[in-house]
Amino acid sequence: MAEMLLSFRDVRAGYGAGIVLDAITFDLPENGSLALLGRNGVGKSTLILTIMGMTQIGRGRIVWRGRDITTDAPHRRARAGIGWVAQEREIFSALTVEENLTVAARPGRWDLKSVYDLFPRLAERRRNFGNQLSGGEQQMLAIARALMTNPALLLLDEPLEGLAPIVVEELAAAIRRMTGEGANAFILVEQHADIALSLTQSALVIERGRIVHSGASAALLADHAALDRLVGLRLAEA
Ligand SMILES: Nc1ncnc2c1ncn2[C@@H]1O[C@H](COP(=O)(O)OP(=O)(O)O)[C@@H](O)[C@H]1O
Ligand SMILES: [Mg+2]
């Protein structure tokens, strides 16, 4: 059996006493990739936050590389190798691009040179401050900064949201190159189902806090009827 990086076993989670997710069970192997799909408000960001340790767990277990981390604090999970790009692109606006990148850097495959290769636009903007960047550049910076921590698992929560079609294409291409490196596992939450499925090995679809579909991304991508039923077919603008 392949070595599992992250496993959820019958996890119930939410905020305070409110339950958002229930009966969540899945496995992610080392260097694996998972698309997390579903309509607005079904609990995708809550699942990402639950992986980071930022929600309340009502039942179930979360296992990281064979170790139970169900009650571990967020900073311990980050140190263990879980990197996160929040839906709200939190970059430091008073720091330059390069300072944003180096502030949390840890040794590994990703360094200044390799993230600048991945995002040439950030290399051009290295002396600019965070608040001088366009939305697309801020998103590139948020992803690049997470990569600089060299996580074993990278969590990307709607990285293409709110970006112009041309920027969506540029960013999706960079994510494709990143995933092609196979340097880390990742979980991608995305409204553009076709992009998310084309970038990942497997997919989960969530509906009202529960997993309603789990399988190979390629199979779901090929099944337009299922896609339409599960997430409302939404293809990226050509
Ligand atoms: N910080 C929070 N406190 C309480 N409820 C929240 C919080 N964040 C999200 N929710 C609720 O959890 C549900 C799922 O939200 P979310 O995980 O953000 O969905 P998605 O990312 O799929 O759009 C929604 O009903 C939302 O109102
Ligand atoms: Mg969300």
XYZ file of C-alpha atoms and ligand atoms in Angstrom:
266
model
C 0.000 0.000 0.000
C 1.258 3.446 -0.881
C 2.466 5.623 1.966
C -0.329 8.012 2.949
C 0.490 11.623 3.541
C -2.892 12.692 4.890
C -5.952 10.705 5.888
C -9.337 11.830 7.156
C -11.433 9.244 8.969
C -15.095 10.091 9.496
C -14.352 13.696 10.417
C -17.039 16.056 11.661
C -15.986 19.690 11.868
C -17.361 23.197 12.096
C -17.256 26.475 13.933
C -18.136 26.474 17.613
C -21.131 24.215 18.052
C -22.133 24.550 14.385
C -21.425 21.497 12.247
C -20.393 22.266 8.646
C -18.666 19.037 7.554
C -19.653 15.496 8.443
C -18.472 11.959 7.677
C -15.454 13.205 5.733
C -13.162 10.306 4.809
C -10.382 10.403 2.211
C -6.709 9.539 1.670
C -4.027 11.578 -0.028
C -0.767 9.758 -0.889
C 2.676 11.381 -0.784
C 2.980 13.688 -3.849
C -0.687 13.059 -4.632
C -3.111 15.704 -5.816
C -6.745 16.273 -5.037
C -9.356 18.587 -6.531
C -11.990 19.775 -4.075
C -15.155 20.721 -5.907
C -18.626 21.860 -4.978
C -20.932 24.816 -5.143
C -20.578 27.922 -3.023
C -21.020 27.449 0.715
C -20.822 23.614 0.767
C -17.768 23.562 3.053
C -14.682 23.540 0.805
C -12.849 26.297 2.671
C -13.942 24.725 5.949
C -12.251 21.473 4.883
C -9.054 23.380 4.071
C -9.256 25.138 7.460
C -9.840 21.770 9.124
C -6.649 20.404 7.563
C -4.868 23.477 8.975
C -6.384 22.950 12.441
C -8.526 26.070 12.449
C -11.966 24.550 13.057
C -13.539 22.540 15.860
C -13.503 18.759 15.366
C -16.596 16.976 16.670
C -15.563 13.424 15.844
C -13.186 11.410 13.677
C -9.428 11.424 13.142
C -6.919 13.276 10.999
C -3.689 11.379 10.369
C -0.512 12.892 8.915
C 2.224 10.444 7.842
C 0.875 7.863 10.276
C 0.615 10.290 13.203
C -2.696 11.443 14.679
C -2.781 15.250 14.381
C -6.495 15.686 15.127
C -5.792 17.990 18.069
C -2.552 19.587 16.836
C -2.452 23.406 16.721
C -2.067 25.150 13.335
C 1.582 26.144 13.877
C 2.513 22.511 14.565
C 0.831 21.411 11.333
C 2.616 24.150 9.409
C 5.917 23.009 10.871
C 5.074 19.414 9.959
C 4.861 20.499 6.294
C 1.341 21.715 5.561
C 1.386 24.965 3.571
C -1.713 27.028 2.956
C -2.771 29.765 0.530
C -5.906 31.325 2.001
C -8.872 32.317 -0.138
C -8.119 35.891 0.986
C -4.534 36.108 -0.400
C -2.815 37.356 2.699
C 0.402 38.951 1.561
C 2.414 41.577 3.430
C 1.603 44.847 1.683
C 4.423 46.771 3.426
C 7.092 44.289 2.322
C 8.567 43.958 -1.152
C 7.859 40.927 -3.296
C 11.282 39.526 -2.467
C 10.857 40.161 1.261
C 7.457 38.445 1.157
C 9.160 35.438 -0.423
C 12.140 35.171 1.907
C 10.386 35.930 5.217
C 9.127 32.374 5.725
C 11.515 30.461 3.455
C 12.725 27.011 4.424
C 15.328 24.943 2.559
C 14.186 22.586 -0.197
C 13.314 22.286 -3.852
C 11.740 25.761 -3.976
C 13.959 28.815 -3.576
C 14.035 32.352 -4.994
C 15.445 31.177 -8.291
C 12.955 28.377 -8.865
C 9.884 30.405 -7.857
C 11.036 33.269 -10.104
C 11.372 30.727 -12.914
C 7.815 29.632 -12.188
C 6.491 33.215 -11.972
C 8.680 35.458 -14.160
C 6.320 38.327 -13.385
C 7.348 38.207 -9.748
C 10.997 38.471 -10.747
C 10.185 41.660 -12.647
C 8.320 42.974 -9.606
C 10.818 41.871 -6.956
C 11.400 45.413 -5.636
C 7.717 46.406 -5.641
C 5.688 46.411 -2.452
C 2.815 44.012 -1.929
C 0.226 46.762 -2.215
C 1.566 47.802 -5.642
C 0.658 44.479 -7.246
C -2.346 43.564 -9.376
C -4.768 40.918 -8.113
C -3.151 38.274 -10.299
C 0.347 39.205 -9.129
C -0.793 39.092 -5.501
C -2.114 35.596 -6.058
C 1.158 34.528 -7.696
C 3.004 35.962 -4.714
C 0.752 34.159 -2.232
C 1.402 30.834 -3.986
C 5.119 31.496 -4.410
C 5.457 32.419 -0.751
C 3.775 29.192 0.323
C 6.092 27.223 -1.995
C 9.126 28.904 -0.390
C 8.256 27.092 2.855
C 8.730 23.855 0.867
C 5.600 22.175 2.212
C 4.922 18.455 1.775
C 1.315 19.449 1.132
C 0.171 22.712 -0.431
C -3.441 23.827 0.066
C -4.760 26.190 -2.614
C -8.182 27.705 -1.937
C -9.671 29.159 -5.141
C -6.423 30.621 -6.490
C -8.110 31.739 -9.727
C -11.092 33.450 -8.107
C -11.871 36.954 -9.298
C -9.075 37.093 -11.874
C -9.442 38.180 -15.491
C -9.542 35.277 -18.002
C -6.090 36.085 -19.382
C -4.621 36.033 -15.854
C -6.503 32.816 -15.057
C -4.721 31.221 -18.006
C -1.308 32.497 -16.938
C -1.781 31.343 -13.368
C -3.248 27.969 -14.346
C -0.204 27.407 -16.576
C 2.115 28.198 -13.663
C 0.193 25.836 -11.373
C 0.462 23.177 -14.087
C 4.248 23.640 -14.229
C 4.400 23.556 -10.436
C 2.439 20.309 -10.258
C 4.567 18.846 -13.052
C 7.558 19.199 -10.728
C 5.900 16.651 -8.420
C 7.782 18.214 -5.506
C 4.792 18.239 -3.196
C 1.253 16.999 -2.749
C -1.501 19.552 -3.187
C -5.205 20.088 -2.705
C -6.872 22.515 -5.070
C -10.242 24.141 -4.405
C -11.532 25.614 -7.632
C -14.752 26.827 -9.241
C -13.300 26.139 -12.683
C -13.918 22.390 -12.437
C -12.258 21.569 -15.765
C -9.004 23.270 -14.778
C -8.987 21.662 -11.331
C -9.663 18.202 -12.771
C -7.018 18.547 -15.458
C -4.416 19.424 -12.804
C -5.142 16.628 -10.315
C -5.151 12.847 -9.952
C -8.301 12.504 -7.887
C -11.318 14.549 -6.955
C -13.824 14.962 -4.159
C -17.152 16.679 -4.637
C -18.810 18.107 -1.536
C -22.485 18.894 -1.117
C -23.858 20.372 2.093
C -20.844 19.292 4.087
C -20.628 15.698 2.846
C -18.651 13.931 0.155
C -21.057 12.986 -2.649
C -18.471 11.869 -5.203
C -14.943 10.543 -4.966
C -12.863 9.222 -7.847
C -10.257 9.791 -10.535
C -10.170 13.348 -11.879
C -9.822 12.217 -15.490
C -12.964 10.078 -15.267
C -15.023 12.927 -13.842
C -13.622 15.363 -16.394
C -14.784 13.051 -19.195
C -18.270 12.658 -17.736
C -20.004 15.938 -18.490
C -23.382 14.713 -17.283
C -21.973 13.815 -13.857
C -20.024 17.068 -13.711
C -23.121 19.075 -14.517
C -25.164 17.223 -11.901
C -22.496 17.501 -9.197
C -21.095 20.981 -9.568
C -23.043 22.658 -12.352
C -20.772 22.451 -15.365
C -18.597 25.515 -15.316
C -15.841 25.572 -17.864
C -13.156 28.224 -17.948
C -13.674 30.971 -20.496
C -11.827 29.996 -23.651
N -15.822 31.482 10.393
C -17.043 30.913 10.257
N -17.889 30.843 11.300
C -19.104 30.278 11.186
N -19.569 29.725 10.032
C -18.771 29.775 8.959
C -17.474 30.365 9.009
N -16.909 30.255 7.783
C -17.812 29.629 7.002
N -18.928 29.338 7.704
C -20.114 28.619 7.198
O -19.733 27.314 6.797
C -20.417 26.927 5.610
C -19.407 26.517 4.558
O -18.626 27.650 4.197
P -17.286 27.500 3.362
O -16.479 26.379 3.919
O -16.649 28.844 3.319
O -17.861 27.079 1.934
P -17.145 27.097 0.493
O -15.686 27.353 0.678
O -17.450 25.750 -0.097
O -17.821 28.180 -0.293
C -21.272 28.116 5.199
O -22.585 27.867 5.651
C -20.662 29.281 5.937
O -21.627 30.237 6.260
Mg -14.448 28.886 0.011
